[in-house]
Amino acid sequence: MKYDFIIVGAGLYGAICAHELKKQGKKVLVIERREHIGGNIYTECRNGINVHKYGAHIFHTNNNDVWDYVNGFVPFNRYTNSPVANYKGELYSLPFNMYTFNKMWGVVTPKEAMNIINKQRVEANVTEAKNLEEQAISLVGTDIYEKLIKGYTMKQWGRECKDLPSFIIKRLPVRMTFDNNYFNALYQGIPIGGYTRLIERLLEGVEVLLNVDYLKPENKEKYDTSAINVIYTGPIDAYFDYRLGALEYRSVRFEDEELDIPNYQGNAVMNYTDSETPYTRIIEHKWFEFGKDVDGNDIPTTIISKEYSSEWKVGEESYYPVNDEKNNALYAEYKALADKEKNVIFGGRLAEYKYYDMDAVVEKALNMVVNIDR
């Protein structure tokens, strides 16, 4: 055996595992299917702007140890996520807060806002939320649901809101204050210089092979026989060649444009919540560093990315797991197969078929390494 561990995937989970195992004196090899490290948090610098190639990622956490850990590799800026919702040219604050309620209804106090929400909940006859539509109405009423949630969610998931589970919308913060901070977390920011710099620091001194598809039979046999253990971070169903069927995901297509102007929308994230606009949001990448690293007006151009949500097909990039009852049951069957695999550890978003915030990925990777020999 040439290696103690082969890690399949050079994303955040795999990079942390590689770093920590190397620190323990283990011989580690990282295999990555793509032509770059970083997975979906990969960023690349274009004309002085760090572009999030696979969509926006904002690190946020309440965990002091996790925050100290990532800042030990690269300092983070003070970016605060305050998206804007655009409904046919009407602009509203996200998360839903008193600015949103004032724009929607003209109210100025939390009590007035709650009275309207409660009235609309009663009129819609929502008691116990059985789906996303009812959950949204119970949280913010029918007006906000119709304008700012319904169209966006249908584009994002490709399904009617009443056909989606209620837990999806529970991540959306609703506040009776004038707080525009989407993530109510103690720490929040983006690595100065981009996420690729963080992954590079994690992988310093680790052997990495790019453009290698571990799941090709000839590759899998070769690498499995050269390592004592495998840490697999790819799709769990792909590992088993989809023998039980494919788990469902939503995919995302990005259209990038470099514009010969210094400022396109004045904000990093703008969601388009009507159903007629084909994309879900526009990201203006330079504003992820607004107020800290780069004064956007010093860069004469800007780069935007339009995001189009789409149905996922085998072979495409997997973004959001569809954690409905049917898919969760199928995942449980794959998990039972995974538990029988000798010397293979399945970890991370794709291998566990679960959406994780980045701080949870860090925590899970660190815990996995600590407990690996127990």
Tab-separated table of C-alpha atoms in Angstrom:
chain	number	residue	atom	x	y	z
A	1	MET	CA	0.000	0.000	0.000
A	2	LYS	CA	1.504	3.293	-1.128
A	3	TYR	CA	-0.928	5.578	0.732
A	4	ASP	CA	-2.684	5.536	4.065
A	5	PHE	CA	-5.591	7.503	2.596
A	6	ILE	CA	-6.878	8.338	-0.846
A	7	ILE	CA	-9.358	11.195	-0.744
A	8	VAL	CA	-11.758	11.437	-3.666
A	9	GLY	CA	-12.664	15.100	-4.175
A	10	ALA	CA	-10.664	18.293	-3.587
A	11	GLY	CA	-13.537	20.344	-2.197
A	12	LEU	CA	-13.708	21.793	1.300
A	13	TYR	CA	-14.460	18.487	3.049
A	14	GLY	CA	-11.740	16.576	1.214
A	15	ALA	CA	-9.154	19.342	1.642
A	16	ILE	CA	-9.701	19.547	5.414
A	17	CYS	CA	-9.444	15.764	5.744
A	18	ALA	CA	-6.225	15.792	3.700
A	19	HIS	CA	-4.694	18.562	5.800
A	20	GLU	CA	-5.554	16.981	9.130
A	21	LEU	CA	-4.442	13.487	8.123
A	22	LYS	CA	-1.155	14.811	6.764
A	23	LYS	CA	-0.660	16.609	10.073
A	24	GLN	CA	-0.999	13.221	11.775
A	25	GLY	CA	1.820	11.908	9.606
A	26	LYS	CA	-0.394	9.981	7.203
A	27	LYS	CA	0.534	9.526	3.535
A	28	VAL	CA	-2.336	11.103	1.597
A	29	LEU	CA	-3.334	11.383	-2.064
A	30	VAL	CA	-6.214	13.598	-3.239
A	31	ILE	CA	-7.917	12.714	-6.538
A	32	GLU	CA	-10.080	15.327	-8.252
A	33	ARG	CA	-12.260	14.795	-11.339
A	34	ARG	CA	-12.237	18.471	-12.311
A	35	GLU	CA	-9.299	20.444	-13.647
A	36	HIS	CA	-9.066	22.491	-10.448
A	37	ILE	CA	-9.241	22.142	-6.679
A	38	GLY	CA	-11.974	23.695	-4.539
A	39	GLY	CA	-15.105	21.906	-5.694
A	40	ASN	CA	-18.096	24.216	-5.908
A	41	ILE	CA	-16.435	26.944	-3.816
A	42	TYR	CA	-13.697	27.403	-6.444
A	43	THR	CA	-12.991	31.053	-7.248
A	44	GLU	CA	-10.839	32.476	-10.030
A	45	CYS	CA	-9.469	35.977	-10.411
A	46	ARG	CA	-10.519	37.771	-13.593
A	47	ASN	CA	-9.287	41.330	-14.113
A	48	GLY	CA	-8.925	41.884	-10.391
A	49	ILE	CA	-12.323	40.402	-9.496
A	50	ASN	CA	-12.633	37.089	-7.656
A	51	VAL	CA	-15.385	35.210	-9.501
A	52	HIS	CA	-17.371	32.466	-7.750
A	53	LYS	CA	-17.433	30.053	-10.689
A	54	TYR	CA	-20.129	27.759	-9.278
A	55	GLY	CA	-22.294	30.300	-7.527
A	56	ALA	CA	-22.038	32.485	-4.459
A	57	HIS	CA	-20.759	31.063	-1.177
A	58	ILE	CA	-20.743	33.109	2.029
A	59	PHE	CA	-19.124	31.578	5.087
A	60	HIS	CA	-21.105	32.113	8.285
A	61	THR	CA	-20.976	30.429	11.664
A	62	ASN	CA	-21.614	30.768	15.387
A	63	ASN	CA	-18.835	28.295	16.156
A	64	ASN	CA	-15.731	30.034	17.504
A	65	ASP	CA	-13.501	27.025	16.859
A	66	VAL	CA	-14.620	26.707	13.229
A	67	TRP	CA	-14.114	30.439	12.597
A	68	ASP	CA	-10.648	30.384	14.150
A	69	TYR	CA	-9.765	27.267	12.160
A	70	VAL	CA	-10.518	28.695	8.698
A	71	ASN	CA	-8.992	32.075	9.546
A	72	GLY	CA	-5.824	30.239	10.493
A	73	PHE	CA	-5.257	29.526	6.800
A	74	VAL	CA	-6.409	32.790	5.243
A	75	PRO	CA	-8.024	35.902	6.745
A	76	PHE	CA	-11.687	36.516	5.948
A	77	ASN	CA	-13.212	39.860	5.051
A	78	ARG	CA	-16.262	41.352	6.754
A	79	TYR	CA	-18.769	40.800	3.932
A	80	THR	CA	-22.365	40.746	5.190
A	81	ASN	CA	-24.975	39.071	3.028
A	82	SER	CA	-27.882	41.456	2.372
A	83	PRO	CA	-29.633	40.301	-0.822
A	84	VAL	CA	-32.263	42.337	-2.648
A	85	ALA	CA	-35.468	40.853	-4.063
A	86	ASN	CA	-36.557	42.239	-7.448
A	87	TYR	CA	-40.202	41.691	-8.346
A	88	LYS	CA	-40.871	43.253	-11.766
A	89	GLY	CA	-38.751	46.273	-10.855
A	90	GLU	CA	-40.007	46.589	-7.281
A	91	LEU	CA	-37.108	46.126	-4.840
A	92	TYR	CA	-37.524	44.533	-1.418
A	93	SER	CA	-35.137	43.718	1.410
A	94	LEU	CA	-34.081	40.158	2.122
A	95	PRO	CA	-34.305	38.665	4.653
A	96	PHE	CA	-37.943	39.612	5.183
A	97	ASN	CA	-37.853	42.372	7.764
A	98	MET	CA	-39.458	45.682	8.616
A	99	TYR	CA	-38.055	47.309	5.463
A	100	THR	CA	-39.820	44.587	3.443
A	101	PHE	CA	-43.094	45.001	5.329
A	102	ASN	CA	-42.981	48.780	5.023
A	103	LYS	CA	-42.447	48.576	1.256
A	104	MET	CA	-45.171	45.939	0.860
A	105	TRP	CA	-47.865	47.353	3.153
A	106	GLY	CA	-46.751	50.800	4.349
A	107	VAL	CA	-46.587	49.635	7.982
A	108	VAL	CA	-44.052	51.146	10.372
A	109	THR	CA	-44.322	48.990	13.506
A	110	PRO	CA	-43.820	45.265	14.116
A	111	LYS	CA	-47.326	45.028	15.569
A	112	GLU	CA	-48.871	46.361	12.352
A	113	ALA	CA	-46.852	43.890	10.292
A	114	MET	CA	-47.817	40.933	12.482
A	115	ASN	CA	-51.490	41.918	12.350
A	116	ILE	CA	-51.437	41.753	8.544
A	117	ILE	CA	-49.533	38.453	8.484
A	118	ASN	CA	-51.922	36.884	11.008
A	119	LYS	CA	-54.955	38.162	9.116
A	120	GLN	CA	-53.694	36.741	5.822
A	121	ARG	CA	-52.814	33.424	7.474
A	122	VAL	CA	-56.369	33.106	8.814
A	123	GLU	CA	-57.889	34.088	5.454
A	124	ALA	CA	-55.776	31.418	3.732
A	125	ASN	CA	-57.004	28.874	6.324
A	126	VAL	CA	-53.457	27.812	7.217
A	127	THR	CA	-53.199	26.112	10.593
A	128	GLU	CA	-50.605	23.345	10.391
A	129	ALA	CA	-48.315	23.818	7.379
A	130	LYS	CA	-48.275	20.676	5.236
A	131	ASN	CA	-46.185	22.031	2.351
A	132	LEU	CA	-43.930	24.935	1.372
A	133	GLU	CA	-46.795	27.158	0.242
A	134	GLU	CA	-48.609	26.868	3.557
A	135	GLN	CA	-45.372	27.269	5.517
A	136	ALA	CA	-44.541	30.471	3.635
A	137	ILE	CA	-48.006	31.941	4.168
A	138	SER	CA	-47.856	31.105	7.860
A	139	LEU	CA	-44.534	32.972	8.128
A	140	VAL	CA	-45.139	36.098	6.012
A	141	GLY	CA	-48.695	36.089	4.654
A	142	THR	CA	-50.082	35.743	1.135
A	143	ASP	CA	-48.855	39.065	-0.356
A	144	ILE	CA	-45.179	38.353	0.258
A	145	TYR	CA	-45.615	34.709	-0.677
A	146	GLU	CA	-47.158	35.615	-4.045
A	147	LYS	CA	-44.605	38.310	-4.921
A	148	LEU	CA	-41.354	37.244	-3.336
A	149	ILE	CA	-41.487	33.479	-2.754
A	150	LYS	CA	-43.784	31.661	-5.172
A	151	GLY	CA	-42.167	32.456	-8.527
A	152	TYR	CA	-38.591	32.229	-7.270
A	153	THR	CA	-39.183	28.880	-5.563
A	154	MET	CA	-40.906	27.367	-8.612
A	155	LYS	CA	-37.905	28.370	-10.755
A	156	GLN	CA	-35.452	27.083	-8.166
A	157	TRP	CA	-37.041	23.670	-7.663
A	158	GLY	CA	-39.036	23.145	-10.862
A	159	ARG	CA	-42.136	22.239	-8.831
A	160	GLU	CA	-45.263	23.918	-7.517
A	161	CYS	CA	-44.785	25.223	-3.988
A	162	LYS	CA	-47.626	23.056	-2.721
A	163	ASP	CA	-45.688	20.013	-3.959
A	164	LEU	CA	-42.544	20.886	-1.965
A	165	PRO	CA	-41.896	19.989	1.693
A	166	SER	CA	-42.353	22.767	4.232
A	167	PHE	CA	-38.829	22.463	5.701
A	168	ILE	CA	-37.256	24.092	2.624
A	169	ILE	CA	-38.629	27.517	3.524
A	170	LYS	CA	-37.738	27.239	7.217
A	171	ARG	CA	-34.185	28.345	6.363
A	172	LEU	CA	-35.540	31.728	5.268
A	173	PRO	CA	-35.210	34.272	8.096
A	174	VAL	CA	-38.145	36.526	9.001
A	175	ARG	CA	-37.498	39.415	11.388
A	176	MET	CA	-39.628	42.078	13.014
A	177	THR	CA	-36.618	44.403	13.029
A	178	PHE	CA	-34.791	46.543	10.473
A	179	ASP	CA	-31.914	44.061	10.265
A	180	ASN	CA	-30.805	43.393	6.669
A	181	ASN	CA	-28.216	40.749	7.629
A	182	TYR	CA	-29.443	37.541	5.984
A	183	PHE	CA	-27.344	35.255	8.174
A	184	ASN	CA	-27.922	35.920	11.835
A	185	ALA	CA	-24.498	34.502	12.694
A	186	LEU	CA	-21.747	35.684	15.008
A	187	TYR	CA	-19.134	35.459	12.216
A	188	GLN	CA	-19.526	36.014	8.502
A	189	GLY	CA	-17.239	36.698	5.562
A	190	ILE	CA	-15.356	35.488	2.508
A	191	PRO	CA	-11.638	34.580	2.316
A	192	ILE	CA	-9.549	37.532	1.199
A	193	GLY	CA	-8.344	36.515	-2.238
A	194	GLY	CA	-11.138	33.980	-2.727
A	195	TYR	CA	-11.932	30.451	-1.598
A	196	THR	CA	-9.323	28.869	-3.860
A	197	ARG	CA	-6.634	30.434	-1.682
A	198	LEU	CA	-8.146	28.714	1.375
A	199	ILE	CA	-8.131	25.316	-0.371
A	200	GLU	CA	-4.568	25.862	-1.602
A	201	ARG	CA	-3.407	26.485	1.958
A	202	LEU	CA	-5.216	23.396	3.214
A	203	LEU	CA	-3.596	21.243	0.525
A	204	GLU	CA	-0.042	22.557	0.908
A	205	GLY	CA	2.340	19.591	0.877
A	206	VAL	CA	-0.409	17.134	-0.116
A	207	GLU	CA	-0.156	15.158	-3.357
A	208	VAL	CA	-3.071	16.102	-5.641
A	209	LEU	CA	-4.065	14.615	-9.000
A	210	LEU	CA	-6.471	16.611	-11.176
A	211	ASN	CA	-8.553	15.439	-14.150
A	212	VAL	CA	-8.807	11.929	-12.709
A	213	ASP	CA	-12.216	10.234	-12.565
A	214	TYR	CA	-11.936	7.814	-9.645
A	215	LEU	CA	-15.152	6.035	-10.632
A	216	LYS	CA	-13.840	4.780	-13.955
A	217	PRO	CA	-13.405	1.034	-13.301
A	218	GLU	CA	-9.743	0.988	-14.268
A	219	ASN	CA	-9.007	3.971	-12.021
A	220	LYS	CA	-11.001	2.693	-9.063
A	221	GLU	CA	-9.204	-0.651	-9.074
A	222	LYS	CA	-5.825	1.046	-9.406
A	223	TYR	CA	-6.311	3.491	-6.543
A	224	ASP	CA	-8.229	1.169	-4.224
A	225	THR	CA	-5.300	-1.237	-4.281
A	226	SER	CA	-2.785	1.525	-3.547
A	227	ALA	CA	-4.367	2.807	-0.321
A	228	ILE	CA	-5.392	1.375	3.029
A	229	ASN	CA	-8.435	3.667	3.280
A	230	VAL	CA	-10.572	5.748	0.926
A	231	ILE	CA	-12.487	8.881	1.864
A	232	TYR	CA	-15.130	9.380	-0.807
A	233	THR	CA	-16.836	12.779	-1.162
A	234	GLY	CA	-18.612	12.280	-4.488
A	235	PRO	CA	-22.262	11.322	-5.148
A	236	ILE	CA	-23.141	8.195	-3.210
A	237	ASP	CA	-25.362	6.788	-5.976
A	238	ALA	CA	-22.597	7.257	-8.562
A	239	TYR	CA	-20.231	5.238	-6.351
A	240	PHE	CA	-22.588	2.278	-6.700
A	241	ASP	CA	-23.122	2.942	-10.426
A	242	TYR	CA	-26.743	3.987	-9.799
A	243	ARG	CA	-27.722	0.354	-9.247
A	244	LEU	CA	-30.774	1.354	-7.207
A	245	GLY	CA	-31.598	4.359	-9.381
A	246	ALA	CA	-30.373	7.951	-9.415
A	247	LEU	CA	-30.986	10.354	-6.555
A	248	GLU	CA	-32.511	13.638	-7.682
A	249	TYR	CA	-30.806	17.025	-7.584
A	250	ARG	CA	-31.395	20.467	-8.933
A	251	SER	CA	-28.661	21.788	-11.184
A	252	VAL	CA	-27.637	25.352	-11.997
A	253	ARG	CA	-26.423	26.905	-15.236
A	254	PHE	CA	-24.396	30.128	-15.130
A	255	GLU	CA	-24.148	32.844	-17.774
A	256	ASP	CA	-21.204	35.161	-17.066
A	257	GLU	CA	-20.872	38.629	-18.554
A	258	GLU	CA	-18.031	41.089	-18.234
A	259	LEU	CA	-19.423	44.605	-18.548
A	260	ASP	CA	-17.534	47.765	-19.394
A	261	ILE	CA	-19.018	49.648	-16.430
A	262	PRO	CA	-17.837	49.822	-12.799
A	263	ASN	CA	-21.198	48.974	-11.210
A	264	TYR	CA	-24.156	46.977	-12.569
A	265	GLN	CA	-26.585	46.503	-9.661
A	266	GLY	CA	-24.839	47.935	-6.601
A	267	ASN	CA	-25.159	44.715	-4.622
A	268	ALA	CA	-23.606	41.266	-4.692
A	269	VAL	CA	-26.889	39.349	-4.843
A	270	MET	CA	-30.195	40.266	-6.458
A	271	ASN	CA	-32.988	37.668	-6.576
A	272	TYR	CA	-35.566	37.855	-9.368
A	273	THR	CA	-38.750	36.589	-7.749
A	274	ASP	CA	-41.276	36.772	-10.600
A	275	SER	CA	-41.894	33.619	-12.618
A	276	GLU	CA	-41.434	35.356	-15.998
A	277	THR	CA	-37.732	36.220	-15.545
A	278	PRO	CA	-35.939	33.002	-16.558
A	279	TYR	CA	-33.032	33.286	-14.131
A	280	THR	CA	-33.316	33.110	-10.349
A	281	ARG	CA	-30.702	35.702	-9.464
A	282	ILE	CA	-27.807	37.842	-10.662
A	283	ILE	CA	-24.502	37.817	-8.803
A	284	GLU	CA	-22.162	40.817	-9.147
A	285	HIS	CA	-18.940	39.330	-7.876
A	286	LYS	CA	-16.927	42.444	-7.048
A	287	TRP	CA	-19.344	43.422	-4.267
A	288	PHE	CA	-18.475	40.340	-2.228
A	289	GLU	CA	-15.407	42.349	-1.302
A	290	PHE	CA	-17.159	45.695	-0.950
A	291	GLY	CA	-15.835	47.830	1.878
A	292	LYS	CA	-12.875	45.659	2.725
A	293	ASP	CA	-10.453	44.416	0.070
A	294	VAL	CA	-11.449	46.089	-3.173
A	295	ASP	CA	-13.122	49.414	-3.763
A	296	GLY	CA	-15.279	48.458	-6.712
A	297	ASN	CA	-15.021	51.888	-8.249
A	298	ASP	CA	-11.254	51.373	-8.661
A	299	ILE	CA	-11.983	48.543	-11.127
A	300	PRO	CA	-13.478	50.007	-14.309
A	301	THR	CA	-15.313	46.816	-15.286
A	302	THR	CA	-17.629	44.410	-13.501
A	303	ILE	CA	-18.554	40.733	-13.866
A	304	ILE	CA	-22.059	39.393	-13.367
A	305	SER	CA	-23.426	35.852	-13.391
A	306	LYS	CA	-27.036	34.983	-14.169
A	307	GLU	CA	-28.168	31.756	-12.519
A	308	TYR	CA	-30.648	29.430	-14.208
A	309	SER	CA	-32.011	26.542	-12.179
A	310	SER	CA	-32.651	23.329	-14.095
A	311	GLU	CA	-33.510	19.674	-13.776
A	312	TRP	CA	-30.480	17.521	-13.126
A	313	LYS	CA	-29.414	14.614	-15.325
A	314	VAL	CA	-26.771	11.969	-14.640
A	315	GLY	CA	-23.398	13.380	-15.657
A	316	GLU	CA	-24.268	17.009	-14.825
A	317	GLU	CA	-23.052	18.912	-11.774
A	318	SER	CA	-25.134	18.181	-8.666
A	319	TYR	CA	-26.045	21.246	-6.612
A	320	TYR	CA	-29.123	20.875	-4.417
A	321	PRO	CA	-30.374	17.478	-3.221
A	322	VAL	CA	-34.126	17.022	-3.486
A	323	ASN	CA	-34.684	15.733	0.034
A	324	ASP	CA	-38.278	14.661	-0.355
A	325	GLU	CA	-39.650	11.416	1.052
A	326	LYS	CA	-38.937	9.369	-2.079
A	327	ASN	CA	-35.305	10.489	-2.418
A	328	ASN	CA	-34.570	10.198	1.281
A	329	ALA	CA	-35.822	6.612	1.204
A	330	LEU	CA	-33.564	5.862	-1.762
A	331	TYR	CA	-30.614	7.480	-0.007
A	332	ALA	CA	-31.238	5.259	3.031
A	333	GLU	CA	-30.849	2.226	0.768
A	334	TYR	CA	-27.566	3.555	-0.615
A	335	LYS	CA	-26.422	4.389	2.915
A	336	ALA	CA	-26.990	0.745	3.886
A	337	LEU	CA	-24.747	-0.316	0.982
A	338	ALA	CA	-22.122	2.270	1.965
A	339	ASP	CA	-22.018	0.973	5.536
A	340	LYS	CA	-20.968	-2.432	4.191
A	341	GLU	CA	-18.018	-1.060	2.202
A	342	LYS	CA	-14.751	-1.958	3.889
A	343	ASN	CA	-12.198	0.803	4.467
A	344	VAL	CA	-14.319	3.407	2.661
A	345	ILE	CA	-15.635	6.514	4.448
A	346	PHE	CA	-18.448	8.469	2.801
A	347	GLY	CA	-18.483	12.147	3.778
A	348	GLY	CA	-19.645	15.551	2.601
A	349	ARG	CA	-22.642	17.003	0.814
A	350	LEU	CA	-22.807	14.576	-2.118
A	351	ALA	CA	-21.801	11.422	-0.280
A	352	GLU	CA	-24.353	12.110	2.465
A	353	TYR	CA	-27.038	13.528	0.121
A	354	LYS	CA	-27.586	16.525	2.349
A	355	TYR	CA	-27.240	20.270	1.945
A	356	TYR	CA	-24.594	21.534	4.353
A	357	ASP	CA	-23.572	25.080	5.150
A	358	MET	CA	-19.800	25.430	4.944
A	359	ASP	CA	-19.247	25.705	8.682
A	360	ALA	CA	-21.019	22.371	9.122
A	361	VAL	CA	-18.737	20.863	6.467
A	362	VAL	CA	-15.683	22.061	8.398
A	363	GLU	CA	-17.010	20.697	11.676
A	364	LYS	CA	-17.969	17.321	10.193
A	365	ALA	CA	-14.608	16.886	8.441
A	366	LEU	CA	-12.665	17.691	11.616
A	367	ASN	CA	-14.804	15.323	13.683
A	368	MET	CA	-14.445	12.553	11.122
A	369	VAL	CA	-10.650	12.733	11.221
A	370	VAL	CA	-10.594	12.779	15.024
A	371	ASN	CA	-12.825	9.696	15.207
A	372	ILE	CA	-11.397	7.792	12.243
A	373	ASP	CA	-9.499	5.192	14.287
A	374	ARG	CA	-12.012	4.824	17.073
